[in-house]
Coordinates of C-alpha atoms and ligand atoms in Angstrom, one line a residue:
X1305 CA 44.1 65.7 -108.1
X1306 CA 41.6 65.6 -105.2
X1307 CA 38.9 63.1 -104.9
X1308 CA 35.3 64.8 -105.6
X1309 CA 33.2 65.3 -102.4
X1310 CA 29.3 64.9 -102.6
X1311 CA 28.0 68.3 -100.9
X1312 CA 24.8 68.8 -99.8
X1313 CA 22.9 70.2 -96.7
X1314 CA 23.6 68.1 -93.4
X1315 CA 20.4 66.0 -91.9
X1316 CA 19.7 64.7 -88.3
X1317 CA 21.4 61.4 -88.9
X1318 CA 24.9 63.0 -89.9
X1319 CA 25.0 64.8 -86.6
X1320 CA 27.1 61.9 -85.4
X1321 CA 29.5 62.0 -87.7
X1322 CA 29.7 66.0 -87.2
X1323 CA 30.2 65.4 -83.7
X1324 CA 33.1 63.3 -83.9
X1325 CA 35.2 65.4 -86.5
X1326 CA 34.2 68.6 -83.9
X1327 CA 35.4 66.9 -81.1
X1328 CA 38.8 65.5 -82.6
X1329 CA 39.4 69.0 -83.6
X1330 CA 38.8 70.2 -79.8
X1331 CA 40.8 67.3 -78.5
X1332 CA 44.2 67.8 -80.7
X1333 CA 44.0 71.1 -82.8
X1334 CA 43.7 74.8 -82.0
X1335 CA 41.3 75.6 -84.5
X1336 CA 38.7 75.1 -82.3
X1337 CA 38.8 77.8 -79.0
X1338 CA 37.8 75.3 -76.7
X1339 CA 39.1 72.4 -74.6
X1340 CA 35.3 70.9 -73.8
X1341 CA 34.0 67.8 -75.9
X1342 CA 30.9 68.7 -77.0
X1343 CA 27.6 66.0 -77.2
X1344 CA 25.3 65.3 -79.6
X1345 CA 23.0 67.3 -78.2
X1346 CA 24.7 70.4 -78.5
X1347 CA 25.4 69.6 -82.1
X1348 CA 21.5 68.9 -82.9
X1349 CA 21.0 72.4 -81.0
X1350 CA 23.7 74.0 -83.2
X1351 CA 22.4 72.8 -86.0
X1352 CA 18.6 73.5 -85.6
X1353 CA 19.6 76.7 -84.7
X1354 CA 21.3 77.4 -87.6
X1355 CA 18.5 76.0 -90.0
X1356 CA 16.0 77.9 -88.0
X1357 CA 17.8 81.2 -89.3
X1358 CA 18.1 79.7 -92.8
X1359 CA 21.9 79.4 -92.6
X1360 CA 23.4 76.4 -94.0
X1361 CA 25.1 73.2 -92.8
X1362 CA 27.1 71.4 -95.4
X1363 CA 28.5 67.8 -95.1
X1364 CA 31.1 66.4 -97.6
X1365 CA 30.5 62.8 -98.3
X1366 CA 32.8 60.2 -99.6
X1367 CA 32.7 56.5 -99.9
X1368 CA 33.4 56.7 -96.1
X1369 CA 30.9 58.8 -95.2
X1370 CA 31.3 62.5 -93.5
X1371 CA 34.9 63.7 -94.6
X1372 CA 33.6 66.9 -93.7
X1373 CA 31.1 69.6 -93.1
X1374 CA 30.9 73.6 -93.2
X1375 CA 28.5 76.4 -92.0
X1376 CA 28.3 79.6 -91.3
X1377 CA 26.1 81.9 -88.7
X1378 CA 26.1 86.1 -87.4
X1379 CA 29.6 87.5 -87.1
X1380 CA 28.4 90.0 -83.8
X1381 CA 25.2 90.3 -82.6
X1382 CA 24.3 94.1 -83.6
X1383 CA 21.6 94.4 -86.0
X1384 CA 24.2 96.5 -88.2
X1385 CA 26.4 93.2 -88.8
X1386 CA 23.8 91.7 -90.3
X1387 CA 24.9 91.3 -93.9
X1388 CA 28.1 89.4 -93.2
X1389 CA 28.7 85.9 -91.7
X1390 CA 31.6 83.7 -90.1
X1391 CA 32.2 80.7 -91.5
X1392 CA 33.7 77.6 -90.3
X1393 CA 35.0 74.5 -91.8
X1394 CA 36.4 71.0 -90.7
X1395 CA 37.7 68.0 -92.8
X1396 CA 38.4 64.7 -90.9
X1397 CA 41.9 64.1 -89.9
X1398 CA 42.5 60.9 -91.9
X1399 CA 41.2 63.1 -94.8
X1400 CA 43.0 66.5 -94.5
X1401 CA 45.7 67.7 -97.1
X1402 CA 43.9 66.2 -99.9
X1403 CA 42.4 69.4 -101.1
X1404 CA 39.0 68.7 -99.8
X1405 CA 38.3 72.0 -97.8
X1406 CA 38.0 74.0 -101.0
X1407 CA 34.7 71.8 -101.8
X1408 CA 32.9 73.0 -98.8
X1409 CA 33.9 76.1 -98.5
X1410 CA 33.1 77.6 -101.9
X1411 CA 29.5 76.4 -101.8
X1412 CA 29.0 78.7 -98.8
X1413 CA 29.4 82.0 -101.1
X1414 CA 26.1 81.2 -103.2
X1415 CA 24.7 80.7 -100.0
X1416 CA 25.6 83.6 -98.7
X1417 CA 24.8 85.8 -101.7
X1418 CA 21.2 83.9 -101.9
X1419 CA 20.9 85.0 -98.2
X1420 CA 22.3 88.9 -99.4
X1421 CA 25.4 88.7 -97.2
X1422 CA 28.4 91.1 -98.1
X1423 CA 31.2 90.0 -96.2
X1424 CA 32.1 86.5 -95.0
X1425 CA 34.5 86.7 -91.8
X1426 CA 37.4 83.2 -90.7
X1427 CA 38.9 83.4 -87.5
X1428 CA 42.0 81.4 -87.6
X1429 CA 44.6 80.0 -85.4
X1430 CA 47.7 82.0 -86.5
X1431 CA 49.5 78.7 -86.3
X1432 CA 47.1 77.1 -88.4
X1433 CA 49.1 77.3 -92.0
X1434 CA 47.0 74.9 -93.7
X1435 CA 43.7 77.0 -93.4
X1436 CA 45.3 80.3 -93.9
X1437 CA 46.8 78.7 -97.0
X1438 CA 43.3 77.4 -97.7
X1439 CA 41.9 80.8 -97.3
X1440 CA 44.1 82.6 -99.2
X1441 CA 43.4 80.8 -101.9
X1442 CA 39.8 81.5 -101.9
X1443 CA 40.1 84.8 -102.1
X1444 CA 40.0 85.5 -98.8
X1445 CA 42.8 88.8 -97.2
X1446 CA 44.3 89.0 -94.4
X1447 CA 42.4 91.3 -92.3
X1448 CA 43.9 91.3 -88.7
X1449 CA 45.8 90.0 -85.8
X1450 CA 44.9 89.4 -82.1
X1451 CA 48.0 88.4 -80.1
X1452 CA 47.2 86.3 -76.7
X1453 CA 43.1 86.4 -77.5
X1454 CA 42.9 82.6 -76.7
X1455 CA 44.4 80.2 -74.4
X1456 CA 45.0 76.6 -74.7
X1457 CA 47.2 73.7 -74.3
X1458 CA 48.4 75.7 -71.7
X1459 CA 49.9 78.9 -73.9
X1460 CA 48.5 81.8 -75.8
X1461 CA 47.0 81.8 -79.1
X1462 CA 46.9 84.4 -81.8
X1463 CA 44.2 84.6 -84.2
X1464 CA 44.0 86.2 -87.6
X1465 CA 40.7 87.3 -89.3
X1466 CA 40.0 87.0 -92.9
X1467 CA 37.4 88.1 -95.0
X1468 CA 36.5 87.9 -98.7
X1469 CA 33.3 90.2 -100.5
X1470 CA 30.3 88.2 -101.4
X1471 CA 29.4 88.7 -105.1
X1472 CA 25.5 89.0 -105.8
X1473 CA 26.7 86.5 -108.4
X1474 CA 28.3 84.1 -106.4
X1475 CA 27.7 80.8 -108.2
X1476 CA 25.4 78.7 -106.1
X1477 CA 26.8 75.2 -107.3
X1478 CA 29.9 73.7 -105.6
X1479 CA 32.7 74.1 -108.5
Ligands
COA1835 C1 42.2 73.5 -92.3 C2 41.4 72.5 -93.2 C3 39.9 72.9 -93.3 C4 42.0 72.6 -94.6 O1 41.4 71.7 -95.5 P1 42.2 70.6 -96.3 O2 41.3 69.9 -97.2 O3 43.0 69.8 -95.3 O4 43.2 71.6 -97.1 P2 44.1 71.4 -98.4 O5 44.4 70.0 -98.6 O6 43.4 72.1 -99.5 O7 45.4 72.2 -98.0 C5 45.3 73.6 -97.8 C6 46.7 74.2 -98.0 O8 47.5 73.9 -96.9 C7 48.7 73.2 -97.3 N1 49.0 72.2 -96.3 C8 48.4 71.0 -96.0 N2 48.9 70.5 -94.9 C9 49.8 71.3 -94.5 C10 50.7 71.3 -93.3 N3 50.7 70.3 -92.5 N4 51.5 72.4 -93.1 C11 51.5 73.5 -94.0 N5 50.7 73.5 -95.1 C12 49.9 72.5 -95.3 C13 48.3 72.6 -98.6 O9 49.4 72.3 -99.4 C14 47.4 73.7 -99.2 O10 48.2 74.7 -99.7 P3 47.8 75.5 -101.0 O11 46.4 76.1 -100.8 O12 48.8 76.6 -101.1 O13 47.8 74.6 -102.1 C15 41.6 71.1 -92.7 O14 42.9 70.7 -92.7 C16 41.0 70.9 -91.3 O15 39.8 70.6 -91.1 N6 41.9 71.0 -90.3 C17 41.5 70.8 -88.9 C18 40.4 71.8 -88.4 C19 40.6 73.2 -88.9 O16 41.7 73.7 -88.9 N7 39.6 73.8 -89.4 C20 39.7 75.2 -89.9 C21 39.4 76.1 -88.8 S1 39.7 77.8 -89.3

């Protein structure tokens, strides 16, 4: 059984927490396409500029604090994309394979149906079992492979998109 998170939207003052669950994903996983820490600056940008286009910043908090966070922003930038949305999600490493992802990821389909999105879009490491395992379980399909799209750690990565419909009645609690 998997501890209950509290989820709600993320303020200013749990940018710092964001910022170092971001950057342990950049430093040791592949989930993240990068190899660049990022500051706390570019974390208050991200997340102003995701508020400013009323898409939502989640945080998951447990006695500890952040154990994780969510959002979602534009899938391509063609006006035609417009009703679907990519999604991310992180959990912290001490907290991972507890079941906690599920909690921050449902919540983002009410927002996303409250927003009249269609389609919400993961990109995910290939390698990445966990979160394809995650995904699936949502209800997310498999929807394609890109072999040798990304490079780090000094190899190739694959990725695999998922997506899963956005129901107009998409509960907007997190249960
Ligand atoms: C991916 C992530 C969001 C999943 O959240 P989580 O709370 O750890 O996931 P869960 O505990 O619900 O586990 C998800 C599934 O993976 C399985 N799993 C957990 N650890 C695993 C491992 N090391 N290898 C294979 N499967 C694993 C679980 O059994 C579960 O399977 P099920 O859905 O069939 O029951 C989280 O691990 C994470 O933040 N990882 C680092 C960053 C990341 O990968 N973000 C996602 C980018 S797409």
């Amino acid at each position: 059984m998997s501890e209950t998170l509290q989820v709600r939207d993320a303020v200013r003052a749990d940018l710092p927490q964001i910022l170092d669950i971001y950057n342990e994903v950049i430093a040791n996983t592949t989930a993240v396409y990068s190899e660049t820490p990022v500051t706390l600056a570019d974390r208050e940008n991200w997340w102003r500029s995701r508020l400013a286009s009323s898409y939502p910043v989640l945080v998951g908090m447990d006695d500890s604090g952040v154990a994780g966070f969510s959002s979602f922003g534009g899938f391509r930038a063609f006006p035609c994309y417009d009703s679907t949305v990519e999604h991310s999600v992180h959990i912290r490493a001490d907290r991972r394979g507890a079941g906690l992802g599920a909690q921050l990821v449902r919540p983002l389909f009410g927002r996303a149906a409250a927003l009249g999105k269609h389609t919400m879009i993961a990109a995910i490491d290939a390698q990445n079992e966990p979160s394809l395992r995650l995904h699936a379980r949502l209800g997310f399909e498999r929807a394609g492979l890109f072999t040798e799209v990304g490079r780090k750690f000094g190899r190739w990565l694959d990725v695999v998109f998922m997506q899963r419909r956005i129901e107009v009645s998409e509960p907007s609690a997190s249960s």
